[in-house]
Short mmCIF file of C-alpha atoms and ligand atoms in Angstrom, two decimals:
data_model
loop_
_atom_site.label_atom_id
_atom_site.label_comp_id
_atom_site.label_asym_id
_atom_site.label_seq_id
_atom_site.Cartn_x
_atom_site.Cartn_y
_atom_site.Cartn_z
CA MET A 1 29.91 72.71 -18.31
CA ALA A 2 29.91 75.61 -20.71
CA ASP A 3 32.04 77.43 -18.12
CA LEU A 4 35.69 78.10 -18.76
CA ILE A 5 38.50 76.36 -16.91
CA PRO A 6 39.27 78.73 -14.01
CA THR A 7 42.56 80.44 -13.21
CA PHE A 8 43.73 80.95 -9.63
CA SER A 9 46.42 83.38 -8.57
CA ASP A 10 46.86 81.80 -5.14
CA LEU A 11 46.29 78.44 -3.48
CA SER A 12 42.80 79.19 -2.16
CA LEU A 13 41.53 76.35 -4.30
CA TYR A 14 42.75 73.97 -1.61
CA ASP A 15 41.05 73.31 1.71
CA LYS A 16 44.31 74.09 3.56
CA PRO A 17 46.33 76.35 1.24
CA GLU A 18 49.26 76.58 3.67
CA SER A 19 49.79 72.80 3.47
CA GLN A 20 50.39 73.10 -0.30
CA ALA A 21 52.69 76.13 -0.33
CA SER A 22 56.01 74.29 0.02
CA ARG A 23 54.98 71.77 -2.62
CA TYR A 24 54.38 74.56 -5.15
CA GLN A 25 57.63 76.28 -4.14
CA ASN A 26 59.57 73.04 -4.64
CA LEU A 27 58.01 72.61 -8.05
CA VAL A 28 59.09 76.08 -9.12
CA HIS A 29 62.58 75.58 -7.61
CA GLU A 30 63.04 72.36 -9.47
CA TYR A 31 61.96 74.05 -12.71
CA LYS A 32 64.50 76.82 -12.17
CA ASP A 33 67.24 74.30 -11.34
CA VAL A 34 66.66 72.11 -14.36
CA PHE A 35 65.72 74.71 -16.97
CA GLN A 36 67.47 77.90 -15.75
CA GLY A 37 64.55 80.29 -15.75
CA ALA A 38 61.12 80.66 -14.20
CA PRO A 39 58.06 78.73 -15.39
CA GLU A 40 55.24 80.77 -16.92
CA PHE A 41 52.28 79.03 -15.28
CA ILE A 42 51.14 75.87 -13.53
CA ALA A 43 48.50 73.53 -14.94
CA ARG A 44 46.66 71.40 -12.40
CA ALA A 45 44.20 68.49 -12.49
CA PRO A 46 42.90 66.35 -9.60
CA GLY A 47 42.27 62.63 -9.21
CA ARG A 48 38.81 61.42 -8.28
CA VAL A 49 37.08 58.93 -6.06
CA ASN A 50 33.96 57.29 -7.36
CA LEU A 51 31.31 57.01 -4.65
CA ILE A 52 29.08 54.68 -6.62
CA GLY A 53 28.71 53.45 -10.19
CA ASP A 54 31.73 51.42 -11.29
CA HIS A 55 32.17 49.75 -14.66
CA ILE A 56 29.05 51.37 -16.04
CA ASP A 57 30.41 54.62 -17.54
CA TYR A 58 31.45 52.86 -20.74
CA CYS A 59 27.88 51.51 -20.97
CA TYR A 60 26.71 55.17 -20.84
CA PHE A 61 24.99 54.88 -17.45
CA SER A 62 25.42 57.80 -15.06
CA VAL A 63 27.96 57.73 -12.20
CA LEU A 64 28.56 59.64 -8.95
CA PRO A 65 32.23 60.52 -8.35
CA MET A 66 33.92 63.55 -6.79
CA ALA A 67 37.25 65.18 -7.54
CA ILE A 68 39.72 64.91 -4.63
CA GLU A 69 42.51 67.14 -3.31
CA TYR A 70 45.22 64.77 -4.54
CA ASP A 71 46.34 66.11 -7.90
CA VAL A 72 48.95 66.58 -10.61
CA ILE A 73 50.60 69.98 -10.97
CA GLU A 74 52.85 70.90 -13.88
CA ALA A 75 55.15 73.93 -14.06
CA ILE A 76 55.50 74.93 -17.71
CA GLY A 77 57.57 77.40 -19.71
CA LYS A 78 58.85 77.96 -23.23
CA SER A 79 61.98 76.17 -24.37
CA SER A 80 64.40 77.80 -26.76
CA ASP A 81 65.24 74.81 -28.95
CA SER A 82 66.37 75.87 -32.38
CA LYS A 83 66.74 72.48 -34.07
CA GLY A 84 63.21 71.13 -33.92
CA HIS A 85 60.31 70.88 -31.54
CA PHE A 86 60.87 69.22 -28.19
CA ILE A 87 58.96 68.57 -24.97
CA HIS A 88 61.41 68.32 -22.04
CA LEU A 89 59.79 66.39 -19.20
CA THR A 90 61.03 66.09 -15.62
CA ASN A 91 59.20 64.58 -12.63
CA THR A 92 59.80 65.52 -8.98
CA ASP A 93 59.43 61.80 -8.22
CA LYS A 94 62.83 60.46 -9.23
CA ARG A 95 61.44 57.01 -10.02
CA PHE A 96 60.23 58.68 -13.21
CA THR A 97 63.38 59.56 -15.14
CA PRO A 98 63.49 62.73 -17.26
CA GLU A 99 62.66 62.32 -20.93
CA THR A 100 62.61 64.51 -24.02
CA ILE A 101 59.96 63.90 -26.65
CA GLU A 102 60.83 65.05 -30.16
CA LEU A 103 57.78 66.02 -32.19
CA PRO A 104 57.74 64.76 -35.81
CA LYS A 105 59.50 67.27 -38.08
CA ASP A 106 56.91 66.88 -40.82
CA GLY A 107 54.22 68.26 -38.51
CA SER A 108 52.40 64.94 -38.27
CA ILE A 109 50.88 63.67 -35.03
CA ILE A 110 53.17 61.60 -32.80
CA VAL A 111 52.64 57.86 -32.60
CA ILE A 112 52.88 56.01 -29.27
CA ASP A 113 54.80 52.79 -28.97
CA LYS A 114 52.29 50.83 -26.84
CA GLU A 115 54.85 48.14 -26.13
CA SER A 116 57.07 50.56 -24.18
CA HIS A 117 55.42 51.24 -20.82
CA SER A 118 57.11 54.61 -20.31
CA TRP A 119 55.52 57.00 -17.81
CA THR A 120 55.63 59.64 -20.52
CA ASN A 121 53.17 57.66 -22.69
CA TYR A 122 50.30 59.38 -20.93
CA TYR A 123 51.93 62.72 -21.70
CA ARG A 124 52.12 61.69 -25.35
CA CYS A 125 48.37 60.94 -25.27
CA SER A 126 47.87 64.54 -24.20
CA LEU A 127 50.11 65.84 -26.99
CA ILE A 128 47.93 63.97 -29.50
CA VAL A 129 44.59 65.25 -28.24
CA ALA A 130 45.91 68.80 -27.74
CA GLN A 131 47.32 68.86 -31.27
CA LYS A 132 44.06 67.60 -32.76
CA TYR A 133 42.08 70.19 -30.78
CA LEU A 134 44.31 73.06 -31.95
CA TRP A 135 43.94 72.07 -35.59
CA GLU A 136 40.20 71.68 -35.18
CA ARG A 137 39.80 75.08 -33.48
CA PHE A 138 42.28 76.99 -35.67
CA PRO A 139 42.13 75.22 -39.06
CA SER A 140 44.75 77.55 -40.58
CA THR A 141 47.38 76.04 -38.20
CA LYS A 142 46.83 72.51 -39.54
CA GLY A 143 50.20 70.79 -40.01
CA GLN A 144 52.00 73.20 -37.66
CA CYS A 145 53.99 71.68 -34.83
CA LEU A 146 53.32 72.29 -31.13
CA LYS A 147 55.72 74.72 -29.45
CA SER A 148 58.79 73.44 -27.61
CA ILE A 149 58.22 73.51 -23.85
CA ASN A 150 59.84 72.58 -20.54
CA VAL A 151 57.70 70.79 -17.97
CA VAL A 152 58.18 69.73 -14.36
CA ILE A 153 55.48 67.40 -13.06
CA ASP A 154 54.53 66.70 -9.45
CA GLY A 155 51.75 64.28 -8.55
CA THR A 156 50.13 63.28 -5.25
CA VAL A 157 47.52 60.87 -6.63
CA PRO A 158 48.66 57.31 -5.81
CA THR A 159 49.49 55.52 -9.08
CA GLY A 160 47.77 52.28 -10.04
CA GLY A 161 45.38 52.98 -7.22
CA GLY A 162 41.92 53.48 -8.69
CA LEU A 163 42.01 57.21 -7.97
CA SER A 164 42.66 58.19 -11.57
CA SER A 165 46.27 59.24 -11.48
CA SER A 166 46.33 58.63 -15.21
CA ALA A 167 43.35 60.90 -15.88
CA ALA A 168 44.84 63.61 -13.65
CA LEU A 169 48.11 63.44 -15.61
CA CYS A 170 46.37 63.45 -19.00
CA VAL A 171 44.06 66.34 -18.11
CA ALA A 172 46.78 68.52 -16.52
CA SER A 173 49.12 67.84 -19.45
CA THR A 174 46.50 68.60 -22.10
CA LEU A 175 45.51 71.82 -20.32
CA GLY A 176 49.18 72.81 -20.00
CA VAL A 177 50.07 72.08 -23.64
CA LEU A 178 47.04 74.03 -24.86
CA LYS A 179 47.84 77.09 -22.75
CA ALA A 180 51.49 76.99 -23.82
CA ASN A 181 50.20 77.03 -27.41
CA GLY A 182 48.07 80.10 -26.92
CA VAL A 183 44.71 78.68 -25.81
CA GLU A 184 43.73 80.95 -22.93
CA ASN A 185 40.09 79.98 -22.79
CA ILE A 186 38.93 76.43 -23.00
CA THR A 187 35.54 75.31 -21.74
CA LYS A 188 35.15 72.47 -19.26
CA LYS A 189 33.06 70.76 -21.87
CA ASP A 190 35.80 70.88 -24.53
CA LEU A 191 38.57 69.84 -22.14
CA THR A 192 36.45 66.87 -21.02
CA ARG A 193 35.51 65.92 -24.57
CA ILE A 194 39.09 65.80 -25.81
CA THR A 195 40.67 64.16 -22.75
CA VAL A 196 38.05 61.41 -22.45
CA VAL A 197 39.61 59.64 -25.44
CA SER A 198 43.24 60.39 -24.54
CA GLU A 199 43.98 57.02 -22.95
CA HIS A 200 42.58 55.20 -25.97
CA TYR A 201 45.96 56.01 -27.57
CA VAL A 202 47.70 53.71 -25.07
CA GLY A 203 45.18 50.96 -25.76
CA LEU A 204 42.68 51.47 -22.94
CA ASN A 205 39.05 51.55 -23.99
CA ASN A 206 37.93 53.60 -20.98
CA GLY A 207 34.69 55.42 -20.32
CA GLY A 208 34.51 59.14 -19.51
CA MET A 209 34.01 59.31 -15.75
CA ASP A 210 37.56 60.09 -14.63
CA GLN A 211 38.36 62.92 -17.00
CA CYS A 212 34.96 64.51 -16.51
CA ALA A 213 35.33 64.38 -12.70
CA SER A 214 38.86 65.75 -12.91
CA VAL A 215 37.78 68.66 -15.12
CA CYS A 216 34.45 69.52 -13.47
CA GLY A 217 35.09 68.89 -9.75
CA GLU A 218 33.63 71.37 -7.25
CA LYS A 219 34.53 71.96 -3.63
CA GLY A 220 32.14 70.13 -1.31
CA LYS A 221 30.12 68.58 -4.15
CA VAL A 222 29.71 65.18 -5.71
CA LEU A 223 29.11 65.08 -9.45
CA PHE A 224 26.26 63.32 -11.17
CA ILE A 225 27.86 62.56 -14.53
CA GLU A 226 25.62 61.62 -17.45
CA PHE A 227 26.83 60.32 -20.79
CA GLN A 228 23.48 60.37 -22.62
CA PRO A 229 22.18 62.28 -24.50
CA GLU A 230 25.52 64.06 -23.99
CA LEU A 231 28.30 64.31 -21.43
CA ARG A 232 27.12 66.49 -18.54
CA ALA A 233 28.24 66.95 -14.91
CA THR A 234 25.76 68.25 -12.33
CA PRO A 235 27.09 69.04 -8.82
CA TYR A 236 25.12 67.93 -5.75
CA SER A 237 25.76 68.67 -2.07
CA ILE A 238 26.25 65.75 0.25
CA PRO A 239 23.39 65.78 2.81
CA GLU A 240 24.05 67.37 6.15
CA ILE A 241 23.97 64.99 9.08
CA HIS A 242 22.06 66.30 12.09
CA PRO A 243 23.30 66.10 15.71
CA PRO A 244 23.75 64.06 17.78
CA LEU A 245 25.15 62.17 14.76
CA LYS A 246 28.47 63.45 13.44
CA PRO A 247 29.23 64.65 9.89
CA LEU A 248 30.02 62.24 7.07
CA SER A 249 33.53 61.23 6.19
CA PHE A 250 35.02 59.39 3.24
CA LEU A 251 38.12 57.32 3.84
CA ILE A 252 40.17 55.93 0.99
CA THR A 253 42.48 53.00 1.54
CA ASN A 254 44.91 51.74 -1.03
CA THR A 255 45.48 47.97 -1.02
CA LEU A 256 49.13 48.73 -1.94
CA VAL A 257 48.73 46.07 -4.57
CA GLU A 258 48.94 47.86 -7.90
CA SER A 259 46.16 47.09 -10.29
CA ASN A 260 48.66 47.19 -13.16
CA LYS A 261 45.91 47.84 -15.62
CA ASN A 262 48.41 48.41 -18.41
CA GLU A 263 49.82 44.93 -18.24
CA SER A 264 46.66 43.06 -17.42
CA ALA A 265 44.37 45.14 -19.62
CA PRO A 266 43.90 42.24 -22.06
CA VAL A 267 42.29 40.06 -19.40
CA ASN A 268 40.71 42.74 -17.27
CA TYR A 269 39.36 46.15 -18.16
CA ASN A 270 39.07 45.92 -21.93
CA LEU A 271 37.40 42.53 -21.63
CA ARG A 272 34.67 44.01 -19.47
CA VAL A 273 34.07 46.69 -22.09
CA VAL A 274 33.76 44.01 -24.77
CA GLU A 275 31.50 41.80 -22.65
CA MET A 276 29.13 44.72 -22.05
CA ALA A 277 29.04 45.56 -25.76
CA ILE A 278 28.27 41.93 -26.64
CA GLY A 279 25.67 41.88 -23.85
CA ALA A 280 23.88 44.87 -25.35
CA GLU A 281 23.72 43.26 -28.81
CA PHE A 282 22.71 39.93 -27.32
CA LEU A 283 19.74 41.43 -25.42
CA ALA A 284 18.74 43.49 -28.45
CA ARG A 285 18.63 40.43 -30.73
CA LEU A 286 16.72 38.45 -28.16
CA ASN A 287 14.08 41.17 -28.07
CA GLY A 288 14.05 41.83 -31.81
CA ILE A 289 15.26 45.42 -31.56
CA THR A 290 18.12 47.29 -33.22
CA LEU A 291 20.44 49.51 -31.20
CA PRO A 292 22.08 52.80 -32.18
CA LYS A 293 25.79 52.06 -32.70
CA ASN A 294 27.42 54.78 -30.65
CA SER A 295 30.07 53.15 -28.45
CA ASN A 296 33.86 53.26 -28.83
CA LEU A 297 33.63 49.84 -30.44
CA ASN A 298 30.95 51.07 -32.82
CA THR A 299 28.41 48.79 -31.18
CA GLY A 300 25.29 49.34 -29.11
CA THR A 301 25.50 49.97 -25.35
CA LEU A 302 23.47 48.64 -22.43
CA ARG A 303 22.05 52.13 -21.89
CA GLY A 304 21.07 52.16 -25.55
CA PHE A 305 19.40 48.80 -25.00
CA MET A 306 17.42 50.10 -22.02
CA ASP A 307 16.22 53.16 -23.92
CA THR A 308 15.27 51.26 -27.06
CA TYR A 309 13.66 48.33 -25.24
CA PHE A 310 11.15 50.41 -23.31
CA VAL A 311 10.24 52.57 -26.29
CA GLU A 312 10.15 50.05 -29.13
CA LYS A 313 9.24 46.83 -27.43
CA ARG A 314 7.10 48.09 -24.57
CA HIS A 315 5.75 51.24 -26.29
CA LEU A 316 6.48 53.39 -23.25
CA SER A 317 7.83 56.93 -23.11
CA ARG A 318 11.55 57.58 -23.50
CA TRP A 319 13.42 57.86 -20.18
CA ASN A 320 15.26 61.17 -19.88
CA GLY A 321 17.91 59.86 -17.48
CA ARG A 322 16.83 62.34 -14.79
CA ASP A 323 13.50 60.96 -13.65
CA ILE A 324 14.98 59.01 -10.78
CA ARG A 325 11.85 57.10 -9.84
CA LEU A 326 11.21 55.92 -13.38
CA GLY A 327 14.87 54.99 -13.89
CA ILE A 328 14.93 52.88 -10.72
CA GLN A 329 11.70 51.13 -11.70
CA ARG A 330 12.93 50.29 -15.21
CA LEU A 331 16.36 49.13 -14.09
CA GLN A 332 14.74 46.91 -11.47
CA GLU A 333 12.59 45.40 -14.15
CA LEU A 334 15.58 44.75 -16.43
CA SER A 335 17.48 43.13 -13.57
CA GLN A 336 14.58 40.70 -13.06
CA LYS A 337 14.04 40.09 -16.78
CA ILE A 338 17.68 39.20 -17.24
CA GLU A 339 17.15 36.13 -15.07
CA THR A 340 14.79 34.75 -17.69
CA TRP A 341 16.74 35.98 -20.73
CA PHE A 342 19.65 33.63 -20.05
CA THR A 343 19.38 29.85 -19.65
CA ASP A 344 21.23 28.16 -16.79
CA SER A 345 24.04 27.03 -19.07
CA GLN A 346 24.29 30.48 -20.65
CA LYS A 347 24.65 31.93 -17.16
CA ILE A 348 27.93 30.04 -16.85
CA GLY A 349 29.33 31.85 -19.90
CA PHE A 350 29.78 31.74 -23.66
CA THR A 351 32.65 30.46 -25.75
CA THR A 352 33.61 32.57 -28.78
CA GLU A 353 31.68 30.19 -31.06
CA GLU A 354 28.58 30.29 -28.87
CA ALA A 355 28.63 34.08 -28.60
CA ALA A 356 29.18 34.52 -32.35
CA ASP A 357 26.31 32.14 -33.01
CA ARG A 358 23.96 34.07 -30.69
CA LEU A 359 24.71 37.24 -32.62
CA GLY A 360 24.35 35.59 -36.04
CA LEU A 361 28.01 36.20 -36.92
CA SER A 362 30.74 33.88 -38.16
CA LYS A 363 33.65 33.40 -35.77
CA ASP A 364 35.82 35.61 -38.00
CA GLU A 365 33.23 38.38 -38.19
CA PHE A 366 32.79 38.24 -34.41
CA THR A 367 36.55 38.38 -33.83
CA GLU A 368 36.92 41.31 -36.19
CA LYS A 369 34.05 43.20 -34.59
CA TYR A 370 34.75 42.66 -30.89
CA LEU A 371 38.18 41.22 -30.28
CA THR A 372 40.65 43.19 -32.37
CA THR A 373 40.32 46.95 -31.71
CA PHE A 374 41.47 46.46 -28.12
CA PRO A 375 43.16 43.14 -27.29
CA VAL A 376 41.28 40.76 -24.94
CA LYS A 377 41.79 37.24 -23.59
CA TYR A 378 39.23 34.90 -21.95
CA GLU A 379 37.90 31.39 -21.66
CA LYS A 380 34.21 32.21 -21.38
CA LEU A 381 32.43 35.49 -21.88
CA LYS A 382 30.43 36.17 -18.71
CA ILE A 383 27.67 38.13 -20.39
CA TYR A 384 24.92 37.42 -17.85
CA GLN A 385 27.04 38.43 -14.84
CA ARG A 386 28.30 41.66 -16.42
CA THR A 387 24.95 42.88 -17.72
CA LYS A 388 23.28 42.10 -14.39
CA HIS A 389 25.98 44.11 -12.60
CA VAL A 390 25.44 47.06 -14.93
CA PHE A 391 21.66 47.28 -14.49
CA ASP A 392 21.94 46.88 -10.70
CA GLU A 393 24.84 49.31 -10.32
CA ALA A 394 23.11 51.92 -12.52
CA ARG A 395 20.08 51.58 -10.24
CA ARG A 396 22.26 52.04 -7.13
CA VAL A 397 23.56 55.32 -8.56
CA LEU A 398 20.00 56.58 -8.91
CA GLU A 399 19.08 55.31 -5.43
CA THR A 400 22.05 57.19 -3.99
CA LEU A 401 21.10 60.34 -5.87
CA ARG A 402 17.56 59.98 -4.54
CA LEU A 403 18.97 59.76 -1.00
CA PHE A 404 21.13 62.85 -1.64
CA THR A 405 18.28 64.91 -3.01
CA ASP A 406 15.43 63.71 -0.81
CA SER A 407 14.95 66.21 2.00
CA ASN A 408 13.30 63.56 4.16
CA ALA A 409 16.50 61.58 3.99
CA SER A 410 18.59 64.39 5.38
CA GLU A 411 16.03 65.07 8.09
CA ASN A 412 16.28 61.45 9.07
CA SER A 413 20.06 61.23 9.22
CA SER A 414 20.34 57.80 10.78
CA ASN A 415 18.20 56.29 8.05
CA PHE A 416 20.29 58.06 5.42
CA LEU A 417 23.54 56.70 6.88
CA LYS A 418 22.16 53.20 7.10
CA ARG A 419 20.72 53.19 3.58
CA PHE A 420 23.73 54.73 1.89
CA GLY A 421 26.01 52.21 3.64
CA GLU A 422 23.84 49.33 2.45
CA ILE A 423 23.94 50.59 -1.14
CA MET A 424 27.75 50.77 -1.03
CA ASP A 425 27.99 47.25 0.39
CA GLN A 426 25.61 45.92 -2.26
CA SER A 427 27.82 47.50 -4.89
CA GLN A 428 30.88 45.75 -3.47
CA LEU A 429 29.07 42.40 -3.48
CA SER A 430 28.16 42.91 -7.13
CA LEU A 431 31.73 43.91 -8.02
CA LYS A 432 33.02 40.79 -6.32
CA THR A 433 30.53 38.24 -7.61
CA LEU A 434 29.30 39.58 -10.97
CA LEU A 435 31.88 42.03 -12.31
CA MET A 436 34.65 40.02 -10.60
CA ASN A 437 37.22 42.76 -10.09
CA SER A 438 37.75 42.27 -6.36
CA THR A 439 40.84 40.64 -4.86
CA ASP A 440 41.60 38.98 -1.51
CA GLU A 441 43.17 42.21 -0.28
CA CYS A 442 40.11 44.25 -1.26
CA ASP A 443 37.81 41.78 0.48
CA GLU A 444 39.97 41.81 3.59
CA LEU A 445 40.04 45.61 3.81
CA CYS A 446 36.25 45.72 3.42
CA ARG A 447 35.79 43.09 6.13
CA ILE A 448 38.04 44.87 8.64
CA ALA A 449 36.49 48.24 7.84
CA ARG A 450 32.91 47.07 8.30
CA LYS A 451 33.73 45.53 11.68
CA ASN A 452 35.37 48.75 12.84
CA GLY A 453 33.04 51.60 12.05
CA SER A 454 32.63 51.74 8.28
CA LEU A 455 29.00 52.06 7.26
CA GLY A 456 29.73 50.94 3.71
CA SER A 457 32.90 49.89 1.89
CA ARG A 458 33.61 49.22 -1.76
CA ILE A 459 36.24 49.17 -4.48
CA THR A 460 36.45 52.49 -6.28
CA GLY A 461 37.57 52.70 -9.91
CA ALA A 462 38.76 49.84 -12.07
CA GLY A 463 39.59 47.42 -9.21
CA TRP A 464 41.84 44.34 -9.33
CA GLY A 465 43.69 45.86 -6.41
CA GLY A 466 43.81 49.63 -6.26
CA SER A 467 41.71 51.57 -3.77
CA LEU A 468 38.59 51.23 -1.65
CA VAL A 469 36.27 53.92 -0.45
CA HIS A 470 34.71 53.63 3.01
CA PHE A 471 32.01 55.84 4.31
CA THR A 472 31.62 56.65 7.99
CA THR A 473 31.01 59.50 10.45
CA GLU A 474 33.76 61.67 11.92
CA ASP A 475 33.53 60.18 15.41
CA LYS A 476 34.29 56.69 14.07
CA LEU A 477 37.19 57.73 11.84
CA ASP A 478 40.11 57.29 14.25
CA GLY A 479 39.00 53.83 15.35
CA LEU A 480 38.49 52.80 11.75
CA ILE A 481 41.91 54.01 10.62
CA ASN A 482 43.58 52.40 13.60
CA ALA A 483 41.99 49.02 12.92
CA LEU A 484 42.94 49.11 9.25
CA VAL A 485 46.54 50.04 10.03
CA GLU A 486 46.95 47.33 12.70
CA GLN A 487 45.00 44.54 11.07
CA TYR A 488 45.86 45.07 7.38
CA TYR A 489 48.86 47.29 6.72
CA LYS A 490 51.13 46.22 9.59
CA LYS A 491 50.19 42.58 9.07
CA HIS A 492 50.87 42.49 5.31
CA PHE A 493 53.70 45.02 5.19
CA PRO A 494 55.59 44.68 8.51
CA ASN A 495 58.18 47.27 7.45
CA ILE A 496 55.70 49.89 6.35
CA THR A 497 56.65 53.43 7.42
CA GLU A 498 54.35 56.08 8.89
CA GLU A 499 54.78 58.07 5.71
CA GLU A 500 53.73 55.15 3.51
CA ILE A 501 50.70 54.62 5.71
CA SER A 502 49.76 58.28 5.38
CA HIS A 503 49.70 57.89 1.57
CA ALA A 504 47.74 54.63 1.70
CA VAL A 505 45.04 55.73 4.15
CA VAL A 506 43.58 59.12 3.36
CA VAL A 507 40.55 61.07 4.43
CA THR A 508 39.38 63.17 1.56
CA LYS A 509 36.90 65.84 0.64
CA PRO A 510 35.32 66.80 -2.66
CA ALA A 511 37.66 69.27 -4.35
CA VAL A 512 37.95 71.84 -7.14
CA GLY A 513 38.47 70.50 -10.67
CA SER A 514 41.19 71.32 -13.21
CA CYS A 515 42.59 74.83 -13.28
CA ILE A 516 45.52 77.04 -14.15
CA VAL A 517 47.50 78.46 -11.24
CA ASN A 518 49.41 81.60 -12.07
CA GLN A 519 52.92 81.86 -10.78
CA ILE A 520 53.08 81.87 -6.99
P1 NG1 B 1 40.52 54.02 -12.94
O1 NG1 B 1 40.38 53.17 -11.77
O2 NG1 B 1 40.71 55.45 -12.57
O3 NG1 B 1 41.59 53.59 -13.87
C1 NG1 B 1 38.70 53.09 -14.78
C2 NG1 B 1 38.22 53.86 -16.00
C3 NG1 B 1 36.88 54.55 -15.79
C4 NG1 B 1 35.85 53.62 -15.21
C5 NG1 B 1 36.44 52.89 -13.98
C6 NG1 B 1 35.51 51.84 -13.43
C7 NG1 B 1 40.31 54.70 -17.00
C8 NG1 B 1 41.07 55.89 -17.38
N1 NG1 B 1 39.17 54.89 -16.38
O4 NG1 B 1 39.09 53.99 -13.77
O5 NG1 B 1 36.43 55.12 -17.01
O6 NG1 B 1 35.36 52.72 -16.15
O7 NG1 B 1 37.68 52.23 -14.29
O8 NG1 B 1 34.31 52.41 -13.03
O9 NG1 B 1 40.71 53.59 -17.26
MG1 MG B 2 43.44 55.15 -14.70
#
């Protein structure tokens, strides 16, 4: 991750460069049309699909995503505004109307109005993190405004779809703003570090998986992303499947029901983050241990609990996060222990009063600590269900990595396919019953897929709609797609066009991460 963000002077970064050429030409044309002049460069960042490990990144457990070919590209050039500093934004998708952002004249950092759900809010997040980075790296520029620029954006990552369109936009925008302001060499590590927190400025308390995958993606590789002791992405090849079995294939299907995380954040995503933080403190108190306070909410994390529990309570060695066998064993143990750490009535859930009481806090102290930084809404806090999901899902990530790295597994392809499919299905069951982010549409897509050639199907990303990832072999792909189109898409959306279907059902491969593309 110490490597620099690469620059390409052609489209060889894509699997089929010729299929992207007209898209890049249109982007440049549109820039010339709108801004009368040529752009200076193109900043690009991809979306991602998470193979396994959802809703555990913010608990600092490792995940296994890959960057995909669907991405955001931004043509950027200087603007000659004389009366202030402006960012002129245009999108090739006309549903997103052009907007100009005026930067504060006093050189302060812009503030985002979270109530206005403008598409440019994500761009503003990038302006904030880019500005902070510039001042940190070049202290003598502190207080200086960012340069005025013109930007045309084109994105192919489905929005609201669990494929990280928001992270792709934030990463591409941050990279573009930095280059336009003279930063020619930024490391993958720095770009990840600063973009991980970008969406916090629109009120989303997200973990770091998406931005890290978008920055560090590699062709043909999945990424094992660790958050402890520090953010690190290690690429792994997907095992080769031996004949007569056919090669692996990943199919992504969008439910076409937007997850609308922005609007439902109070009841959905942020609440899960809070429940996990409370869960960590709850388990720590129960076991008489104190956790390091290193999360976004300045609380302990479930990973912190695992580490501290085995060292302080059990007097065992510290787990380094890479010893797969030991990690699986310890996570299995925690998953069993959790059954005895909660009473039957606690398993149903906690009211605010009950949770505060468990943590030895007054209701006001509890509210201040957990419920105010990011808004949440609930009837009962489902601490048992969420913590159980986290320990099991973290274990499934390690089991998958063990399958990927175990040479016996790739020699015995049919066993690998079977086992990996089972792990994905177990993940989906846990998402549905414990994390509770599945929907009827997600369940239906999984059901149809499994009956028609998918070896494993699960929600990928935040959930509550969005996308699913199915894993199969190339020979089964056509039948699988056909069944999904006939039995889901045409049934629920009778007027759906071929083009819409081609955006909703996509076969994808692991792709290159963020980069600069010089004028083409
Ligand atoms: P998506 O589906 O891309 O919005 C979200 C979080 C991730 C992670 C997943 C669930 C953001 C930007 N990202 O992803 O950090 O927690 O959900 O695994 O919200
Ligand atoms: Mg997102």
